[in-house]
PDB file of C-alpha atoms in Angstrom:
ATOM      1  CA  MET A   1     -44.590  -7.420 -22.281  1.00 46.00           C
ATOM      2  CA  VAL A   2     -44.114 -10.320 -19.891  1.00 42.00           C
ATOM      3  CA  SER A   3     -40.892 -11.242 -21.583  1.00 47.00           C
ATOM      4  CA  ALA A   4     -39.584  -7.579 -21.481  1.00 47.00           C
ATOM      5  CA  SER A   5     -40.349  -7.416 -17.687  1.00 47.00           C
ATOM      6  CA  LEU A   6     -38.612 -10.770 -17.040  1.00 39.00           C
ATOM      7  CA  THR A   7     -35.499  -9.472 -18.972  1.00 39.00           C
ATOM      8  CA  PHE A   8     -35.626  -6.292 -16.925  1.00 41.00           C
ATOM      9  CA  LEU A   9     -35.752  -8.256 -13.709  1.00 39.00           C
ATOM     10  CA  LEU A  10     -32.923 -10.668 -14.709  1.00 36.00           C
ATOM     11  CA  THR A  11     -30.750  -7.660 -15.709  1.00 36.00           C
ATOM     12  CA  VAL A  12     -31.377  -5.982 -12.412  1.00 37.00           C
ATOM     13  CA  SER A  13     -30.565  -9.205 -10.428  1.00 40.00           C
ATOM     14  CA  THR A  14     -27.358  -9.675 -12.273  1.00 36.00           C
ATOM     15  CA  LEU A  15     -26.198  -6.088 -11.481  1.00 35.00           C
ATOM     16  CA  LEU A  16     -27.138  -6.612  -7.769  1.00 39.00           C
ATOM     17  CA  ILE A  17     -25.137  -9.762  -7.649  1.00 37.00           C
ATOM     18  CA  GLY A  18     -22.258  -7.984  -9.258  1.00 38.00           C
ATOM     19  CA  TRP A  19     -22.434  -5.017  -6.778  1.00 38.00           C
ATOM     20  CA  ALA A  20     -22.568  -7.677  -3.842  1.00 41.00           C
ATOM     21  CA  THR A  21     -19.072  -8.715  -4.404  1.00 45.00           C
ATOM     22  CA  SER A  22     -15.640  -7.013  -4.097  1.00 56.00           C
ATOM     23  CA  GLU A  23     -13.147  -6.331  -6.722  1.00 84.00           C
ATOM     24  CA  VAL A  24      -9.397  -6.325  -6.631  1.00 95.00           C
ATOM     25  CA  VAL A  25      -8.260  -2.553  -6.585  1.00 96.00           C
ATOM     26  CA  ILE A  26      -5.091  -1.802  -8.388  1.00 96.00           C
ATOM     27  CA  LEU A  27      -2.958   0.456  -6.230  1.00 96.00           C
ATOM     28  CA  ASN A  28       0.428   2.219  -6.717  1.00 96.00           C
ATOM     29  CA  ASP A  29       2.609   4.668  -4.911  1.00 94.00           C
ATOM     30  CA  ASN A  30       0.427   7.551  -5.960  1.00 93.00           C
ATOM     31  CA  THR A  31      -2.975   6.167  -4.944  1.00 94.00           C
ATOM     32  CA  PHE A  32      -2.070   3.873  -2.039  1.00 94.00           C
ATOM     33  CA  GLU A  33      -2.412   6.164   0.874  1.00 91.00           C
ATOM     34  CA  HIS A  34      -5.407   8.088  -0.720  1.00 91.00           C
ATOM     35  CA  GLN A  35      -7.530   4.988  -1.102  1.00 92.00           C
ATOM     36  CA  THR A  36      -6.493   2.876   1.820  1.00 92.00           C
ATOM     37  CA  GLN A  37      -6.208   5.683   4.326  1.00 89.00           C
ATOM     38  CA  ALA A  38      -3.723   3.251   6.136  1.00 86.00           C
ATOM     39  CA  SER A  39      -2.008   5.907   8.175  1.00 80.00           C
ATOM     40  CA  THR A  40      -5.019   7.857   9.361  1.00 75.00           C
ATOM     41  CA  GLY A  41      -7.245   4.781  10.039  1.00 63.00           C
ATOM     42  CA  ALA A  42     -10.090   6.810   8.445  1.00 61.00           C
ATOM     43  CA  THR A  43     -11.094   4.134   6.104  1.00 55.00           C
ATOM     44  CA  THR A  44     -14.484   2.404   6.868  1.00 58.00           C
ATOM     45  CA  GLY A  45     -13.117  -1.132   5.817  1.00 79.00           C
ATOM     46  CA  SER A  46      -9.991  -3.376   5.996  1.00 94.00           C
ATOM     47  CA  TRP A  47      -7.618  -4.103   3.104  1.00 96.00           C
ATOM     48  CA  PHE A  48      -6.243  -7.449   2.110  1.00 97.00           C
ATOM     49  CA  LEU A  49      -3.336  -6.736  -0.226  1.00 98.00           C
ATOM     50  CA  MET A  50      -1.158  -8.758  -2.621  1.00 98.00           C
ATOM     51  CA  LEU A  51       2.263  -7.168  -3.314  1.00 98.00           C
ATOM     52  CA  GLY A  52       3.853  -8.788  -6.145  1.00 97.00           C
ATOM     53  CA  ALA A  53       4.994  -8.132  -9.867  1.00 97.00           C
ATOM     54  CA  SER A  54       3.261  -8.450 -13.197  1.00 92.00           C
ATOM     55  CA  THR A  55       6.444  -9.790 -14.804  1.00 93.00           C
ATOM     56  CA  GLY A  56       9.378 -11.820 -13.821  1.00 94.00           C
ATOM     57  CA  CYS A  57       7.533 -13.646 -10.816  1.00 96.00           C
ATOM     58  CA  GLU A  58       6.161 -17.119 -11.560  1.00 96.00           C
ATOM     59  CA  ALA A  59       4.659 -17.372  -8.159  1.00 97.00           C
ATOM     60  CA  CYS A  60       2.848 -13.890  -8.543  1.00 97.00           C
ATOM     61  CA  THR A  61       1.436 -15.191 -11.851  1.00 97.00           C
ATOM     62  CA  THR A  62       0.124 -18.379  -9.988  1.00 97.00           C
ATOM     63  CA  LEU A  63      -1.397 -16.564  -7.249  1.00 97.00           C
ATOM     64  CA  LYS A  64      -3.141 -13.779  -9.134  1.00 97.00           C
ATOM     65  CA  PRO A  65      -6.096 -15.745 -10.559  1.00 97.00           C
ATOM     66  CA  ILE A  66      -6.692 -17.246  -6.987  1.00 97.00           C
ATOM     67  CA  PHE A  67      -6.506 -13.866  -5.494  1.00 98.00           C
ATOM     68  CA  ASP A  68      -8.914 -12.465  -8.129  1.00 97.00           C
ATOM     69  CA  GLU A  69     -11.347 -15.325  -7.374  1.00 96.00           C
ATOM     70  CA  LEU A  70     -11.328 -14.259  -3.625  1.00 97.00           C
ATOM     71  CA  GLY A  71     -12.280 -10.833  -4.821  1.00 94.00           C
ATOM     72  CA  GLN A  72     -15.700 -12.356  -5.776  1.00 94.00           C
ATOM     73  CA  ASP A  73     -16.410 -13.563  -2.411  1.00 95.00           C
ATOM     74  CA  GLU A  74     -19.594 -11.987  -1.032  1.00 94.00           C
ATOM     75  CA  THR A  75     -18.704 -12.685   2.658  1.00 95.00           C
ATOM     76  CA  LEU A  76     -15.599 -10.373   2.330  1.00 95.00           C
ATOM     77  CA  TYR A  77     -17.801  -7.726   0.767  1.00 91.00           C
ATOM     78  CA  GLU A  78     -20.250  -7.847   3.589  1.00 93.00           C
ATOM     79  CA  SER A  79     -17.401  -7.785   6.059  1.00 93.00           C
ATOM     80  CA  SER A  80     -16.163  -4.433   4.396  1.00 92.00           C
ATOM     81  CA  ILE A  81     -12.882  -6.176   3.278  1.00 95.00           C
ATOM     82  CA  VAL A  82     -11.422  -4.586   0.198  1.00 95.00           C
ATOM     83  CA  LEU A  83      -8.847  -6.486  -1.907  1.00 97.00           C
ATOM     84  CA  GLY A  84      -5.898  -4.495  -3.396  1.00 97.00           C
ATOM     85  CA  SER A  85      -2.989  -5.375  -5.591  1.00 97.00           C
ATOM     86  CA  VAL A  86       0.351  -3.472  -5.762  1.00 98.00           C
ATOM     87  CA  ASP A  87       3.109  -4.042  -8.436  1.00 97.00           C
ATOM     88  CA  VAL A  88       6.330  -3.603  -6.364  1.00 96.00           C
ATOM     89  CA  ASN A  89       8.188  -2.745  -9.685  1.00 95.00           C
ATOM     90  CA  ASP A  90       6.057   0.200 -10.324  1.00 94.00           C
ATOM     91  CA  SER A  91       5.557   1.100  -6.549  1.00 95.00           C
ATOM     92  CA  PRO A  92       8.954   0.887  -4.847  1.00 93.00           C
ATOM     93  CA  THR A  93       7.949   3.392  -2.143  1.00 93.00           C
ATOM     94  CA  THR A  94       5.045   1.170  -1.119  1.00 95.00           C
ATOM     95  CA  ALA A  95       7.279  -1.913  -1.017  1.00 95.00           C
ATOM     96  CA  MET A  96       9.918  -0.210   0.981  1.00 93.00           C
ATOM     97  CA  ARG A  97       7.210   1.134   3.456  1.00 94.00           C
ATOM     98  CA  PHE A  98       6.115  -2.447   4.274  1.00 95.00           C
ATOM     99  CA  GLY A  99       9.479  -3.985   4.105  1.00 94.00           C
ATOM    100  CA  ILE A 100       8.756  -6.238   1.206  1.00 95.00           C
ATOM    101  CA  LYS A 101      11.793  -8.603   0.639  1.00 93.00           C
ATOM    102  CA  VAL A 102       9.952 -11.645  -0.939  1.00 95.00           C
ATOM    103  CA  ILE A 103       7.055 -11.601  -3.547  1.00 97.00           C
ATOM    104  CA  PRO A 104       4.340 -12.228  -3.502  1.00 97.00           C
ATOM    105  CA  THR A 105       3.502 -11.063  -0.036  1.00 98.00           C
ATOM    106  CA  LEU A 106      -0.080 -10.872   1.405  1.00 98.00           C
ATOM    107  CA  LEU A 107      -0.894  -8.263   3.933  1.00 98.00           C
ATOM    108  CA  TYR A 108      -4.074  -7.664   5.964  1.00 97.00           C
ATOM    109  CA  LEU A 109      -4.551  -4.039   7.112  1.00 95.00           C
ATOM    110  CA  HIS A 110      -6.958  -3.916   9.960  1.00 93.00           C
ATOM    111  CA  LYS A 111      -7.813  -1.356  12.627  1.00 90.00           C
ATOM    112  CA  GLY A 112      -4.341   0.335  12.470  1.00 90.00           C
ATOM    113  CA  HIS A 113      -2.340  -2.860  12.275  1.00 93.00           C
ATOM    114  CA  VAL A 114      -0.804  -4.982   9.405  1.00 95.00           C
ATOM    115  CA  TYR A 115      -0.851  -8.755   9.570  1.00 97.00           C
ATOM    116  CA  ARG A 116       1.212 -10.868   7.349  1.00 97.00           C
ATOM    117  CA  PHE A 117      -0.051 -13.988   5.796  1.00 98.00           C
ATOM    118  CA  PRO A 118       2.241 -16.809   6.929  1.00 96.00           C
ATOM    119  CA  ASN A 119       4.630 -18.179   4.383  1.00 90.00           C
ATOM    120  CA  ASP A 120       4.088 -21.781   5.590  1.00 93.00           C
ATOM    121  CA  ILE A 121       0.268 -21.849   4.650  1.00 95.00           C
ATOM    122  CA  GLU A 122      -0.921 -22.778   1.193  1.00 96.00           C
ATOM    123  CA  ARG A 123      -2.324 -19.848  -0.541  1.00 97.00           C
ATOM    124  CA  SER A 124      -5.758 -20.918  -1.572  1.00 97.00           C
ATOM    125  CA  VAL A 125      -9.013 -18.989  -1.693  1.00 97.00           C
ATOM    126  CA  GLU A 126     -10.308 -20.764   1.464  1.00 97.00           C
ATOM    127  CA  SER A 127      -7.000 -20.205   3.477  1.00 98.00           C
ATOM    128  CA  MET A 128      -6.881 -16.595   2.581  1.00 98.00           C
ATOM    129  CA  LYS A 129     -10.575 -16.124   3.386  1.00 98.00           C
ATOM    130  CA  GLU A 130     -10.211 -17.864   6.756  1.00 97.00           C
ATOM    131  CA  PHE A 131      -7.008 -15.694   7.369  1.00 98.00           C
ATOM    132  CA  VAL A 132      -8.734 -12.287   6.943  1.00 97.00           C
ATOM    133  CA  LEU A 133     -12.037 -13.281   8.724  1.00 97.00           C
ATOM    134  CA  GLU A 134     -10.536 -15.006  11.836  1.00 96.00           C
ATOM    135  CA  HIS A 135      -6.887 -16.456  11.774  1.00 96.00           C
ATOM    136  CA  TYR A 136      -5.264 -13.212  11.236  1.00 97.00           C
ATOM    137  CA  SER A 137      -5.192 -12.725  15.008  1.00 95.00           C
ATOM    138  CA  LYS A 138      -2.673 -15.678  15.345  1.00 94.00           C
ATOM    139  CA  SER A 139      -0.136 -13.591  13.513  1.00 95.00           C
ATOM    140  CA  PRO A 140       1.823 -10.683  14.882  1.00 96.00           C
ATOM    141  CA  ALA A 141       0.051  -7.411  14.925  1.00 96.00           C
ATOM    142  CA  GLU A 142       2.497  -4.740  13.536  1.00 95.00           C
ATOM    143  CA  PRO A 143       1.658  -1.126  13.643  1.00 94.00           C
ATOM    144  CA  ILE A 144       0.875   0.266  10.039  1.00 92.00           C
ATOM    145  CA  PRO A 145       4.197   2.249   9.067  1.00 91.00           C
ATOM    146  CA  PRO A 146       3.706   5.817   7.937  1.00 90.00           C
ATOM    147  CA  PRO A 147       4.546   6.857   4.361  1.00 85.00           C
ATOM    148  CA  PRO A 148       8.353   7.253   3.989  1.00 73.00           C
ATOM    149  CA  SER A 149       9.688  10.713   3.647  1.00 65.00           C
ATOM    150  CA  SER A 150      11.924  11.818   0.853  1.00 58.00           C
ATOM    151  CA  LEU A 151      14.941  11.330   3.134  1.00 55.00           C
ATOM    152  CA  ASP A 152      13.982   7.840   3.774  1.00 49.00           C
ATOM    153  CA  GLU A 153      13.468   7.190  -0.006  1.00 50.00           C
ATOM    154  CA  LEU A 154      16.985   8.601  -0.788  1.00 52.00           C
ATOM    155  CA  LEU A 155      18.532   6.381   1.989  1.00 48.00           C
ATOM    156  CA  ASP A 156      16.769   3.296   0.758  1.00 51.00           C
ATOM    157  CA  LEU A 157      18.125   4.072  -2.809  1.00 49.00           C
ATOM    158  CA  TRP A 158      21.665   4.623  -1.392  1.00 45.00           C
ATOM    159  CA  SER A 159      21.468   1.185   0.340  1.00 51.00           C
ATOM    160  CA  LYS A 160      20.246  -0.534  -2.775  1.00 49.00           C
ATOM    161  CA  LEU A 161      23.020   1.130  -4.716  1.00 50.00           C
ATOM    162  CA  LYS A 162      25.589   0.062  -2.121  1.00 50.00           C
ATOM    163  CA  ASN A 163      24.321  -3.475  -1.881  1.00 56.00           C
ATOM    164  CA  SER A 164      24.354  -4.023  -5.687  1.00 61.00           C
ATOM    165  CA  GLY A 165      28.000  -3.097  -5.942  1.00 65.00           C
ATOM    166  CA  MET A 166      27.577   0.368  -7.287  1.00 63.00           C
ATOM    167  CA  ILE A 167      29.668   1.957  -4.584  1.00 62.00           C
ATOM    168  CA  PHE A 168      30.610   4.964  -6.636  1.00 58.00           C
ATOM    169  CA  TYR A 169      26.970   5.919  -7.434  1.00 55.00           C
ATOM    170  CA  ALA A 170      26.039   5.206  -3.782  1.00 51.00           C
ATOM    171  CA  PHE A 171      28.698   7.757  -2.428  1.00 59.00           C
ATOM    172  CA  LEU A 172      27.912  10.241  -5.296  1.00 65.00           C
ATOM    173  CA  LEU A 173      24.224  10.147  -4.066  1.00 54.00           C
ATOM    174  CA  MET A 174      25.419  10.552  -0.444  1.00 61.00           C
ATOM    175  CA  ALA A 175      27.673  13.462  -1.349  1.00 70.00           C
ATOM    176  CA  ALA A 176      24.719  15.263  -3.264  1.00 66.00           C
ATOM    177  CA  LEU A 177      22.555  14.641  -0.345  1.00 61.00           C
ATOM    178  CA  LEU A 178      24.979  16.260   2.118  1.00 69.00           C
ATOM    179  CA  VAL A 179      25.575  19.287  -0.170  1.00 75.00           C
ATOM    180  CA  GLY A 180      21.836  19.740  -0.519  1.00 67.00           C
ATOM    181  CA  THR A 181      21.370  19.650   3.173  1.00 68.00           C
ATOM    182  CA  ILE A 182      24.135  22.035   3.892  1.00 81.00           C
ATOM    183  CA  GLY A 183      22.768  24.299   1.144  1.00 73.00           C
ATOM    184  CA  VAL A 184      19.246  24.194   3.010  1.00 72.00           C
ATOM    185  CA  LEU A 185      20.827  24.978   6.227  1.00 79.00           C
ATOM    186  CA  ILE A 186      22.813  27.983   4.797  1.00 85.00           C
ATOM    187  CA  MET A 187      19.829  29.363   3.078  1.00 79.00           C
ATOM    188  CA  THR A 188      17.799  29.150   6.367  1.00 79.00           C
ATOM    189  CA  LEU A 189      20.411  30.846   8.410  1.00 84.00           C
ATOM    190  CA  VAL A 190      20.732  33.674   5.791  1.00 79.00           C
ATOM    191  CA  GLY A 191      17.036  34.060   5.290  1.00 69.00           C
ATOM    192  CA  GLY A 192      16.623  34.154   9.247  1.00 60.00           C
ATOM    193  CA  GLY A 193      19.199  36.698   9.989  1.00 53.00           C
ATOM    194  CA  GLY A 194      19.337  38.782   6.934  1.00 50.00           C
ATOM    195  CA  GLY A 195      16.051  40.870   7.393  1.00 50.00           C
ATOM    196  CA  ALA A 196      16.531  44.560   8.167  1.00 51.00           C
ATOM    197  CA  PRO A 197      15.250  45.702  11.548  1.00 53.00           C
ATOM    198  CA  PRO A 198      11.958  47.621  11.391  1.00 51.00           C
ATOM    199  CA  LYS A 199      12.044  51.366  11.544  1.00 55.00           C
ATOM    200  CA  SER A 200      10.877  53.009  14.537  1.00 52.00           C
ATOM    201  CA  SER A 201       8.255  55.566  13.876  1.00 52.00           C
ATOM    202  CA  THR A 202       8.771  59.084  15.332  1.00 52.00           C
ATOM    203  CA  LYS A 203       5.920  61.214  16.392  1.00 54.00           C
ATOM    204  CA  LYS A 204       6.320  65.054  15.473  1.00 53.00           C
ATOM    205  CA  ASP A 205       4.609  67.527  17.795  1.00 51.00           C
TER     206      ASP A 205
END
């Protein structure tokens, strides 16, 4: 009986210890805003994000286990700091939103601002922990950008096609965008002015 009680207590203790640590949340274009509430600031905590790639990025592969280890830190959990990971290959919209040019990039979302982990500091568990708990204030505070619109995404795609030398496809996309815009304007004008005037009711004596 004593042995069973001891086993039960050890199990409960293990669960409590596990709950008292944070985990790295996998985010993508579809879940990013819903889970982080970055634009509204409605989230009760702050987010420390690693934006990288699961393949084709040796630096990302090296940083991932270090970032995962940071996710087990109890101090971050107690400070309401959530760790998140974004694969830019699967989430190009989020990468575009935060202007990611080099991976891996570390971002700290805190009280309506984004702070970028400096590139000249070694990325260790201790340095990243110090950054989110205190040293982030030494970095420029940028307002968190809103989610990009459909037009922003099309323009970004056009820019990428043009920069990659695919000029024909870039101009083809721009032509389609212009035709679509003109079509919407025509439909709006026709719909706004094509309605029949209301019939006036006559009252017979």
